[in-house]
Tab-separated table of C-alpha atoms and ligand atoms in Angstrom:
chain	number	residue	atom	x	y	z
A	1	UNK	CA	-127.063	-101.556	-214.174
A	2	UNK	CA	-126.004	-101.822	-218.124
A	3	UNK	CA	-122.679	-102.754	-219.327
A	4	UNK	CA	-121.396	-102.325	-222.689
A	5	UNK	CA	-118.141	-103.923	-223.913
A	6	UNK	CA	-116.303	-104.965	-226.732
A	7	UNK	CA	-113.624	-107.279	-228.440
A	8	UNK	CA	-112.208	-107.015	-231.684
A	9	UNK	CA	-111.682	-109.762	-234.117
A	10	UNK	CA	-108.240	-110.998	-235.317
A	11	UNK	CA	-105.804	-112.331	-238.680
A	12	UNK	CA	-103.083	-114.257	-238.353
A	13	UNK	CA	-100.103	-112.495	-239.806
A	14	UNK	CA	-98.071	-115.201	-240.132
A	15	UNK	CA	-97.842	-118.501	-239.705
A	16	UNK	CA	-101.327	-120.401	-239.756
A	17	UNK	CA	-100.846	-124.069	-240.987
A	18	UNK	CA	-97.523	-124.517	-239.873
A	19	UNK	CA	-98.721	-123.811	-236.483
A	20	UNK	CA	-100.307	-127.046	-236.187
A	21	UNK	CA	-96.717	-128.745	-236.905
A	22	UNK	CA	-95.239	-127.525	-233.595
A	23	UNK	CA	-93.935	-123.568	-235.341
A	24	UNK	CA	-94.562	-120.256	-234.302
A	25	UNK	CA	-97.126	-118.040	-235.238
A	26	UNK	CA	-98.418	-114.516	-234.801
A	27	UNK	CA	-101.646	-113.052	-234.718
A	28	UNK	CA	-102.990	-109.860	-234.076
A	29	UNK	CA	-105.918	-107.857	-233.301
A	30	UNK	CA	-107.515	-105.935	-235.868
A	31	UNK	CA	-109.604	-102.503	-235.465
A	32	UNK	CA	-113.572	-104.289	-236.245
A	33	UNK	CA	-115.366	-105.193	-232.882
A	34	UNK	CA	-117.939	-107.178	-231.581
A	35	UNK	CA	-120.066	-105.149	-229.184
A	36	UNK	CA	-121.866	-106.774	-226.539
A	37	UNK	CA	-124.379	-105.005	-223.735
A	38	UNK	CA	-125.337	-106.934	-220.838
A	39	UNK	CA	-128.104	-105.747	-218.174
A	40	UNK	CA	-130.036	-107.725	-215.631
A	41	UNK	CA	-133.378	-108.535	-216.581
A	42	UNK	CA	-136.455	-109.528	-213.971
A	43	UNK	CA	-137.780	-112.612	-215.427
A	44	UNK	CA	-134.641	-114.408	-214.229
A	45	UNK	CA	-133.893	-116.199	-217.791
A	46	UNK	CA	-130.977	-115.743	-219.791
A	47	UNK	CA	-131.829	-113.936	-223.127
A	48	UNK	CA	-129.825	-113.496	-225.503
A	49	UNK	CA	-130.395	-110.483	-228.492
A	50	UNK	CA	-128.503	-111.164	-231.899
A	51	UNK	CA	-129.291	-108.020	-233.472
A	52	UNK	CA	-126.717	-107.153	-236.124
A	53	UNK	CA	-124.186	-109.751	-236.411
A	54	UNK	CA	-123.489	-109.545	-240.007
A	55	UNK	CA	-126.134	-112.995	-240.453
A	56	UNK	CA	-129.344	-112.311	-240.616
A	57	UNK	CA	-131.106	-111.120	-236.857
A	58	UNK	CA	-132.157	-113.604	-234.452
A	59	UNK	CA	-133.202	-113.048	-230.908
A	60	UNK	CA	-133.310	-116.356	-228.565
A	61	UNK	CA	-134.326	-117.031	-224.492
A	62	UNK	CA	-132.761	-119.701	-222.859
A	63	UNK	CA	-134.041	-121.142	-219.823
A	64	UNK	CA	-133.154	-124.108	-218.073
A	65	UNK	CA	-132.482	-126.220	-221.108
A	66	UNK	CA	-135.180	-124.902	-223.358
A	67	UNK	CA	-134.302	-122.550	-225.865
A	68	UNK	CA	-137.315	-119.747	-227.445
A	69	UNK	CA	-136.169	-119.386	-230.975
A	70	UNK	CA	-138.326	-115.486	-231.360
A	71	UNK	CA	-136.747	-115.708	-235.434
A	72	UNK	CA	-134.563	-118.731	-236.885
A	73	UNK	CA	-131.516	-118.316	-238.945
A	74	UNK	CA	-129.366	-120.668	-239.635
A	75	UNK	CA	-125.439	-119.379	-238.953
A	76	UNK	CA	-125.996	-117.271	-236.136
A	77	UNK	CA	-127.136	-120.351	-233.990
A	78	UNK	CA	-123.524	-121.452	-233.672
A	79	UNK	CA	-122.808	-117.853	-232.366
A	80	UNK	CA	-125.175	-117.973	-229.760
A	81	UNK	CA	-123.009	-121.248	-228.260
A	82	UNK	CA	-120.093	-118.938	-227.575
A	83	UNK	CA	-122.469	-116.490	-225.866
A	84	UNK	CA	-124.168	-119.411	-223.699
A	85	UNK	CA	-121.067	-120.625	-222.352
A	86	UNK	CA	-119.629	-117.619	-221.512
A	87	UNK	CA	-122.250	-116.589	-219.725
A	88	UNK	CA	-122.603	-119.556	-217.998
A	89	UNK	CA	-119.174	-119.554	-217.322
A	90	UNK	CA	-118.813	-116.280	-215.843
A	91	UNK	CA	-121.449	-117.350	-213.551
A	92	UNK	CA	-120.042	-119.974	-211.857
A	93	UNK	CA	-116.827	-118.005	-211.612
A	94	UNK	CA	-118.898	-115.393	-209.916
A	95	UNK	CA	-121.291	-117.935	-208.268
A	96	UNK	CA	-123.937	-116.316	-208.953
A	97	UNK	CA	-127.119	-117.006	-211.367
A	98	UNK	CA	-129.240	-113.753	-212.382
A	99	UNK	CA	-131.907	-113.368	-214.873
A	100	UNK	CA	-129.129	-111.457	-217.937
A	101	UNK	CA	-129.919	-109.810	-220.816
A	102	UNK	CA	-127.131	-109.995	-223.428
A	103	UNK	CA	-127.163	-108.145	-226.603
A	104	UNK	CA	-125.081	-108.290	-229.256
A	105	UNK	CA	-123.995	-106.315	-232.757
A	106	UNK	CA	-120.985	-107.247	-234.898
A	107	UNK	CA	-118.668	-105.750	-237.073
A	108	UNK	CA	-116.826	-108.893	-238.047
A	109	UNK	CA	-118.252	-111.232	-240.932
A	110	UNK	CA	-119.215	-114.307	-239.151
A	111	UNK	CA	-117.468	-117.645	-240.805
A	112	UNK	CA	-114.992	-115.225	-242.475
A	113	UNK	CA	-111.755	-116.713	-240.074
A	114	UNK	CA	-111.531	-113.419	-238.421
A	115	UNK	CA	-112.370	-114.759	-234.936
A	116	UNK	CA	-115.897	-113.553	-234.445
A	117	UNK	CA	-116.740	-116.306	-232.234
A	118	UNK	CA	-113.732	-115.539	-229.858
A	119	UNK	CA	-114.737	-111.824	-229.970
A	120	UNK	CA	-117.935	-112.692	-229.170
A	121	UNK	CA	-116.801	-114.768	-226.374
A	122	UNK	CA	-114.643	-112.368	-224.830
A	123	UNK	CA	-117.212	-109.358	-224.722
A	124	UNK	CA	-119.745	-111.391	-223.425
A	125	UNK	CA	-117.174	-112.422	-220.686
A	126	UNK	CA	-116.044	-109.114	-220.685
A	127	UNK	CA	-119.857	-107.288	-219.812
A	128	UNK	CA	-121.215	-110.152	-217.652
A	129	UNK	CA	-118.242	-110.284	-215.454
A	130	UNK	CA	-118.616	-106.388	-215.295
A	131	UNK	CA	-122.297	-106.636	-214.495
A	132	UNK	CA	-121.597	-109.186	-212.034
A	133	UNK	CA	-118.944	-107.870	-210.336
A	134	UNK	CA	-116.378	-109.517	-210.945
A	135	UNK	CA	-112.768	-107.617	-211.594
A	136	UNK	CA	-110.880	-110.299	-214.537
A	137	UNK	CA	-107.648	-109.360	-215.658
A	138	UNK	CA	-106.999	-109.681	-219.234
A	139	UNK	CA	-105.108	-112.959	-218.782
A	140	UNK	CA	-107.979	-114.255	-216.874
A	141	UNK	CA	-110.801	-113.525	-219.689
A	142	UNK	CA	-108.229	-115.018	-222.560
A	143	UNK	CA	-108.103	-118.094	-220.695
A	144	UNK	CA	-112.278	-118.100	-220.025
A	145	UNK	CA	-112.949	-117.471	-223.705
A	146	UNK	CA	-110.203	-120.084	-224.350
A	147	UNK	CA	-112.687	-122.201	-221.933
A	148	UNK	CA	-115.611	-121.076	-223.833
A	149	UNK	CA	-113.798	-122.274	-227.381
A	150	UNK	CA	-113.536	-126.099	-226.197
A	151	UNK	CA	-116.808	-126.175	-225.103
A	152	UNK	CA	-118.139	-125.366	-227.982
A	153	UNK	CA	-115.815	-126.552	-230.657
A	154	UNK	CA	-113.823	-129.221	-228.554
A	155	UNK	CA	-110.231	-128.261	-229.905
A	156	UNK	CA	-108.701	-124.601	-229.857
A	157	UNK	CA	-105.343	-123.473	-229.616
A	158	UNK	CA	-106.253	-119.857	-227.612
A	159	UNK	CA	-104.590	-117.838	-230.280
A	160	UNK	CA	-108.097	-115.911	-231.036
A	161	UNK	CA	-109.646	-115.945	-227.474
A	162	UNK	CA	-105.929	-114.494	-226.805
A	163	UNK	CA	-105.284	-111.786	-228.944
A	164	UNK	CA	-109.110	-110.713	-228.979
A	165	UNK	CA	-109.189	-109.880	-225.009
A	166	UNK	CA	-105.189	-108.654	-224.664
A	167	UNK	CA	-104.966	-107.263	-228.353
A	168	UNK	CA	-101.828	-105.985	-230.400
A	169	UNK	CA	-99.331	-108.648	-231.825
A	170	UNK	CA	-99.426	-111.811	-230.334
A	171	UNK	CA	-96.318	-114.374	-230.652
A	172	UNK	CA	-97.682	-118.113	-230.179
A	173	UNK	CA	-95.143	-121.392	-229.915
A	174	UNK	CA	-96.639	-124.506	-228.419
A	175	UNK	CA	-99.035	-123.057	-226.175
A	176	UNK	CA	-97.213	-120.071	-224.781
A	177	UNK	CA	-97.856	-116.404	-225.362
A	178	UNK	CA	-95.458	-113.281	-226.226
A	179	UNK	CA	-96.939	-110.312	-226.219
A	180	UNK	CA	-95.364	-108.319	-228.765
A	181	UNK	CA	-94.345	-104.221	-229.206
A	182	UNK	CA	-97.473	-102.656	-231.114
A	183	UNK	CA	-96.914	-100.593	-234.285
A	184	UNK	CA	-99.158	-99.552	-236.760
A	185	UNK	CA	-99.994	-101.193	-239.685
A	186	UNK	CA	-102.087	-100.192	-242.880
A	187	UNK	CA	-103.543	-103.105	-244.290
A	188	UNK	CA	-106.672	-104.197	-245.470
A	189	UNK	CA	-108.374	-107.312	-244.991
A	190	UNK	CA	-110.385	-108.914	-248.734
A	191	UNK	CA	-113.183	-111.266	-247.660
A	192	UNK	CA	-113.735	-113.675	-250.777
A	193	UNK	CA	-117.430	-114.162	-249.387
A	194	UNK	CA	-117.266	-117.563	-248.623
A	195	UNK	CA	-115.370	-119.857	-246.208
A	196	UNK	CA	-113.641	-122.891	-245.683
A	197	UNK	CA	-113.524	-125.193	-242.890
A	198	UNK	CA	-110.176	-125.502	-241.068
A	199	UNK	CA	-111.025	-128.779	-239.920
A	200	UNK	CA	-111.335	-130.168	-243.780
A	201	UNK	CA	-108.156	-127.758	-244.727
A	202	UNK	CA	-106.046	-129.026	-241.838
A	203	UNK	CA	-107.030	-132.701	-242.275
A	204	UNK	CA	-106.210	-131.914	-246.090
A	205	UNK	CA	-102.384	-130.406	-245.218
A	206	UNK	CA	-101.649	-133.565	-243.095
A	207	UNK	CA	-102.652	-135.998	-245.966
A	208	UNK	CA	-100.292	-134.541	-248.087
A	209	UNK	CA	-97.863	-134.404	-245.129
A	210	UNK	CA	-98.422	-138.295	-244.386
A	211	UNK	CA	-97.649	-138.657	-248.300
A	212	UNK	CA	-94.711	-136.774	-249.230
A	213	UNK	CA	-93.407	-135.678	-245.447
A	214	UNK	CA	-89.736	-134.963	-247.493
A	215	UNK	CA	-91.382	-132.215	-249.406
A	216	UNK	CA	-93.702	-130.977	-247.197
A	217	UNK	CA	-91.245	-130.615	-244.034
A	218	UNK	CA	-88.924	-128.261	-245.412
A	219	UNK	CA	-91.789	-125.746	-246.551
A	220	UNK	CA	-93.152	-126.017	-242.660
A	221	UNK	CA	-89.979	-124.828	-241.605
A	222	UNK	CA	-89.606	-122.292	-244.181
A	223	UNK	CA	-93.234	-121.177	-242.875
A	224	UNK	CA	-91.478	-121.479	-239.053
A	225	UNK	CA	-88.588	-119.127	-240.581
A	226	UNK	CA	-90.633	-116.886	-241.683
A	227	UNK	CA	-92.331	-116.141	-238.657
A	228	UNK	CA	-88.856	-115.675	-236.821
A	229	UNK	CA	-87.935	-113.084	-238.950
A	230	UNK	CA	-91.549	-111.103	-238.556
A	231	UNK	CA	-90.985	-111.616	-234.989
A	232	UNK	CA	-87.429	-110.145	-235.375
A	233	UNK	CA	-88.576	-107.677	-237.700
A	234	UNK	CA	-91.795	-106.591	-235.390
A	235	UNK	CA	-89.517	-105.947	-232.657
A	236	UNK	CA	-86.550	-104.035	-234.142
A	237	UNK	CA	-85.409	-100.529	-234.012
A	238	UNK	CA	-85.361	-100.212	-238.401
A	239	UNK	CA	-87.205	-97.329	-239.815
A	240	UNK	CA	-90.614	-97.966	-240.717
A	241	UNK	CA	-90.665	-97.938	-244.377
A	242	UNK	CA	-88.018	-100.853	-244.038
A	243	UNK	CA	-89.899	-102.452	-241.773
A	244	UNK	CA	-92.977	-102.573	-243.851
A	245	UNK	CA	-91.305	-103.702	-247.068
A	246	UNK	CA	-89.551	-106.270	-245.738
A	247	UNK	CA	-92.268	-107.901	-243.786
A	248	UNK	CA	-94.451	-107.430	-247.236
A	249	UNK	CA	-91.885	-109.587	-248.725
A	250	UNK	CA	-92.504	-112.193	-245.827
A	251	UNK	CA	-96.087	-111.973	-246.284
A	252	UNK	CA	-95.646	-112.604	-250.272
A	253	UNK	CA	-93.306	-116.044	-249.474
A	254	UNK	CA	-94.894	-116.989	-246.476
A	255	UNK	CA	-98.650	-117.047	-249.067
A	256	UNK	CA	-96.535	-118.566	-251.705
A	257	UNK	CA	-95.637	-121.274	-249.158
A	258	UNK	CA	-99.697	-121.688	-247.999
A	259	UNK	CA	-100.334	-121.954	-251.899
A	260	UNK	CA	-97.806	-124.633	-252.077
A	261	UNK	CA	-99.708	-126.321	-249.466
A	262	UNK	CA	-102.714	-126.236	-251.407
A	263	UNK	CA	-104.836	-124.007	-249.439
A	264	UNK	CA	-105.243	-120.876	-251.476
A	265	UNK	CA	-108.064	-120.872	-253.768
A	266	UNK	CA	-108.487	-119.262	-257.041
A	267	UNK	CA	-110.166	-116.068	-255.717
A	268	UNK	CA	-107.910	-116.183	-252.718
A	269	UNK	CA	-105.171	-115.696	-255.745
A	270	UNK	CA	-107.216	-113.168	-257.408
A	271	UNK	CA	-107.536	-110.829	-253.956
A	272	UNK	CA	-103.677	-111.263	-253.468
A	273	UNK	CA	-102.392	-110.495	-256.801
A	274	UNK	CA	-105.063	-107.740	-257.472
A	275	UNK	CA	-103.716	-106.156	-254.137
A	276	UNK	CA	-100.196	-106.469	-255.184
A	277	UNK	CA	-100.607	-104.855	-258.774
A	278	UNK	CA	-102.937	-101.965	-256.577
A	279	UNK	CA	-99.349	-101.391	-254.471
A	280	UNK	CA	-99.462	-103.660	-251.402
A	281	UNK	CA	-96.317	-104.127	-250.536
A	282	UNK	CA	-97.418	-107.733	-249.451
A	283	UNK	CA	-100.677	-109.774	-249.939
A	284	UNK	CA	-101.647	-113.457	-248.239
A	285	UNK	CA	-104.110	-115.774	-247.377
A	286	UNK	CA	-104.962	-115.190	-243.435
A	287	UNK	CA	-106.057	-118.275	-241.613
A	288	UNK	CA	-106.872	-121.563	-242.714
A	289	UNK	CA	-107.811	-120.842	-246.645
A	290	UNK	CA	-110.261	-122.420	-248.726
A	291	UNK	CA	-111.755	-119.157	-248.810
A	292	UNK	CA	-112.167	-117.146	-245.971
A	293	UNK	CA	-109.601	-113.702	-246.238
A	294	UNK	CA	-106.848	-112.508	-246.939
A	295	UNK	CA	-104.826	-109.461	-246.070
A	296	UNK	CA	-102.376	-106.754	-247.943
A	297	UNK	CA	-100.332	-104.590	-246.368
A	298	UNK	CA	-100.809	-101.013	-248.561
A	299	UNK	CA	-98.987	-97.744	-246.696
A	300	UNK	CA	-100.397	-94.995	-248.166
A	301	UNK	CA	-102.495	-97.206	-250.591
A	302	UNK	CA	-105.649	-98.779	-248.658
A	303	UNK	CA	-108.273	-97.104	-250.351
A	304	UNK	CA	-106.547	-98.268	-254.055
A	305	UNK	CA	-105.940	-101.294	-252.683
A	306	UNK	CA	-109.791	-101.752	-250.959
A	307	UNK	CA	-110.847	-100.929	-254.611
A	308	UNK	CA	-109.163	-103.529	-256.396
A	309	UNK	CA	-109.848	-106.080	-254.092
A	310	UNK	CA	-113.812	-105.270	-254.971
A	311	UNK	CA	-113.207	-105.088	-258.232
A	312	UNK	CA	-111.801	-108.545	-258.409
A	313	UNK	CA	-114.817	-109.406	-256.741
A	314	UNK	CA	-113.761	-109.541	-253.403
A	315	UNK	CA	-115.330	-107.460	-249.953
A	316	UNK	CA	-112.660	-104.642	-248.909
A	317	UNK	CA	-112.163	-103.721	-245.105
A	318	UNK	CA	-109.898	-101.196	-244.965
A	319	UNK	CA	-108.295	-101.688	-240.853
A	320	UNK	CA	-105.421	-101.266	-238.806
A	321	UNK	CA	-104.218	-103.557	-236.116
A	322	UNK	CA	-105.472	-102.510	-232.648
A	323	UNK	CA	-103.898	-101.821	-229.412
A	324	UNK	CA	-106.737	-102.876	-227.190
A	325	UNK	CA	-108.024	-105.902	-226.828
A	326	UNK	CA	-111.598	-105.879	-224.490
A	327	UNK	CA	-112.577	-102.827	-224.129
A	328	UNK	CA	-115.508	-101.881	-220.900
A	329	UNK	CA	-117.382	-98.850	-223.373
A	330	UNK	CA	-119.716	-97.825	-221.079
A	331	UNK	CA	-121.197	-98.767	-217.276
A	332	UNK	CA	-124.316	-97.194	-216.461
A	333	UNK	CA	-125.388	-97.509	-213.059
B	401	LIG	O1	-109.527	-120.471	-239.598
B	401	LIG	P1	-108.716	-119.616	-238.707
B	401	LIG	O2	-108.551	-118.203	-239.117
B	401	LIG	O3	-109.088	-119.736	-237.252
B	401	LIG	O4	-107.205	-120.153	-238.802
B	401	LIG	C1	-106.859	-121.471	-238.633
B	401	LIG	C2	-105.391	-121.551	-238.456
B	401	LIG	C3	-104.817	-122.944	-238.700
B	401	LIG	O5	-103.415	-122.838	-238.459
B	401	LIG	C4	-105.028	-123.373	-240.126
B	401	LIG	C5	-105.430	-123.984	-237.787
B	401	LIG	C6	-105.049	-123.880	-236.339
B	401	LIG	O6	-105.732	-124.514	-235.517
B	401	LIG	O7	-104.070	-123.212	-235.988
């Protein structure tokens, strides 16, 4: 039996930063997958295939606790943690151990703060639990890959694990969930090429917090407001160009709030303002900053939009949010 399923990655729409200070967010799901097949294999170890995961390829065996490194390359070894423990995880939840093979191939830049580790989570869940039998609601795999997240990184909040197996728009306030009602959206995401770390960029916000907590409170709670009005706006009945322009305007304050903050860089500027003068309606940072991506929202202007965001040296993924989170592509028997 072969199973082949996938997860897509995510970007926080609004909110990231502020998040951490107790305020809502939301995220969504986003239309680039990670696909992951999963067969049984004879030999009774647990190998693991990293074809095409947009690092270099590496293919790996685990057994016991050795690991056969078959080519070595550096970024994609963190990857292959996710996979481990979700496979190891979905195992005991089946309680059963069987020789799998798991391989993978990615659409999502890895260490771009599009959640390619939580997609790569959830599919894995996703296909092994599949293989093994196992029927998981969605609920069930968001809250394994959210397993899978602190076992590898020790601290996670769900919100990618989340959106990545339930997809669509994703409301998040101090550990609970909304699920919101989808609509389209035309944006498209500008990778600057290089990341940041959200542990160094979080630590950073909080230092300036501890420093100046009279100037820095009132811009968390403009970030908070902001989301409260997307949310507001997400969910209304207003005519879509409306909608559009006026969460583009929310996009615009909530990035001039993250740049306030200090975590925009200066190609992170570049990409927004490039989008903006290409027609974006609204351009920001998405996730943590320091690099890393952000997003414009462009109706009827991706592709002009996509091409200044390359010309001002940026990489252009033209996406749209999407509806489904894990999807179960094929089964054959
Ligand atoms: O780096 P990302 O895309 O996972 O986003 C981090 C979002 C922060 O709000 C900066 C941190 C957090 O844990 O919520």
């Amino acid at each position: 039996m072969r199973v082949l399923a996938s997860a897509p990655a995510k970007i926080i729409l609004f909110g990231e930063h502020s998040v951490v200070y107790g305020k809502p967010a939301i995220a969504a799901a986003i239309d680039m997958r990670t696909y992951v097949r999963a067969e049984f294999n004879k030999n009774g170890r647990i190998r693991i295939e990293a074809r095409d995961i947009k690092t270099p390829g590496l293919t790996v065996s685990f057994s016991e606790d050795q690991i056969y490194f078959e080519t070595d390359y550096g970024k994609a070894a963190e990857v292959l943690s996710y996979v481990r423990e979700a496979i190891n995880l979905v195992m005991e939840e089946a309680d059963r151990q069987k020789g799998v093979t798991v391989s993978i191939t990615s659409q999502i830049p890895v260490g771009a703060g599009l959640g390619s580790s939580a997609a790569v989570a959830v599919a894995t869940i996703g296909a092994v639990s599949k293989l093994l039998g196992l029927e998981l609601s969605g609920e069930e795999i968001a809250r394994l890959g959210h397993r899978v997240e602190l076992l590898v990184q020790g601290a996670s909040s769900g919100i990618d694990p989340t959106i990545s197996a339930i997809g669509g728009f994703l409301h998040y306030k101090r550990g609970s969930f909304e699920h919101l009602p989808f609509m389209e959206l035309p944006i498209v995401v500008g990778y600057t090429g290089s990341s940041g770390s959200t542990k160094e960029l979080v630590a950073m916000v909080r230092e300036t917090y501890e420093e100046m907590p009279d100037i820095i409170e009132p811009i968390l709670l403009s970030m908070g407001k902001v989301v409260d009005k997307a949310r507001e706006i997400l969910i209304s009945e207003l005519d879509e160009d409306i909608r559009f322009r006026l969460l583009g305007k929310l996009m615009n304050i909530n990035h001039g709030l993250l740049d306030a903050l200090g975590v925009s860089t200066k190609k992170l500027s570049e990409l927004v303002y490039a989008a903006k003068t290409a027609g974006a309606l609204g351009a920001k940072i998405t996730g943590a900053g320091g690099g890393g991506c952000m997003y414009a929202l462009a109706p009827g202007k991706q592709n002009e939009v996509a091409t200044a965001i390359k010309i001002a040296g940026g990489v252009p993924m033209i996406t749209r949010i999407s509806r489904e989170g894990l999807r179960i592509e094929e089964v054959v028997k």
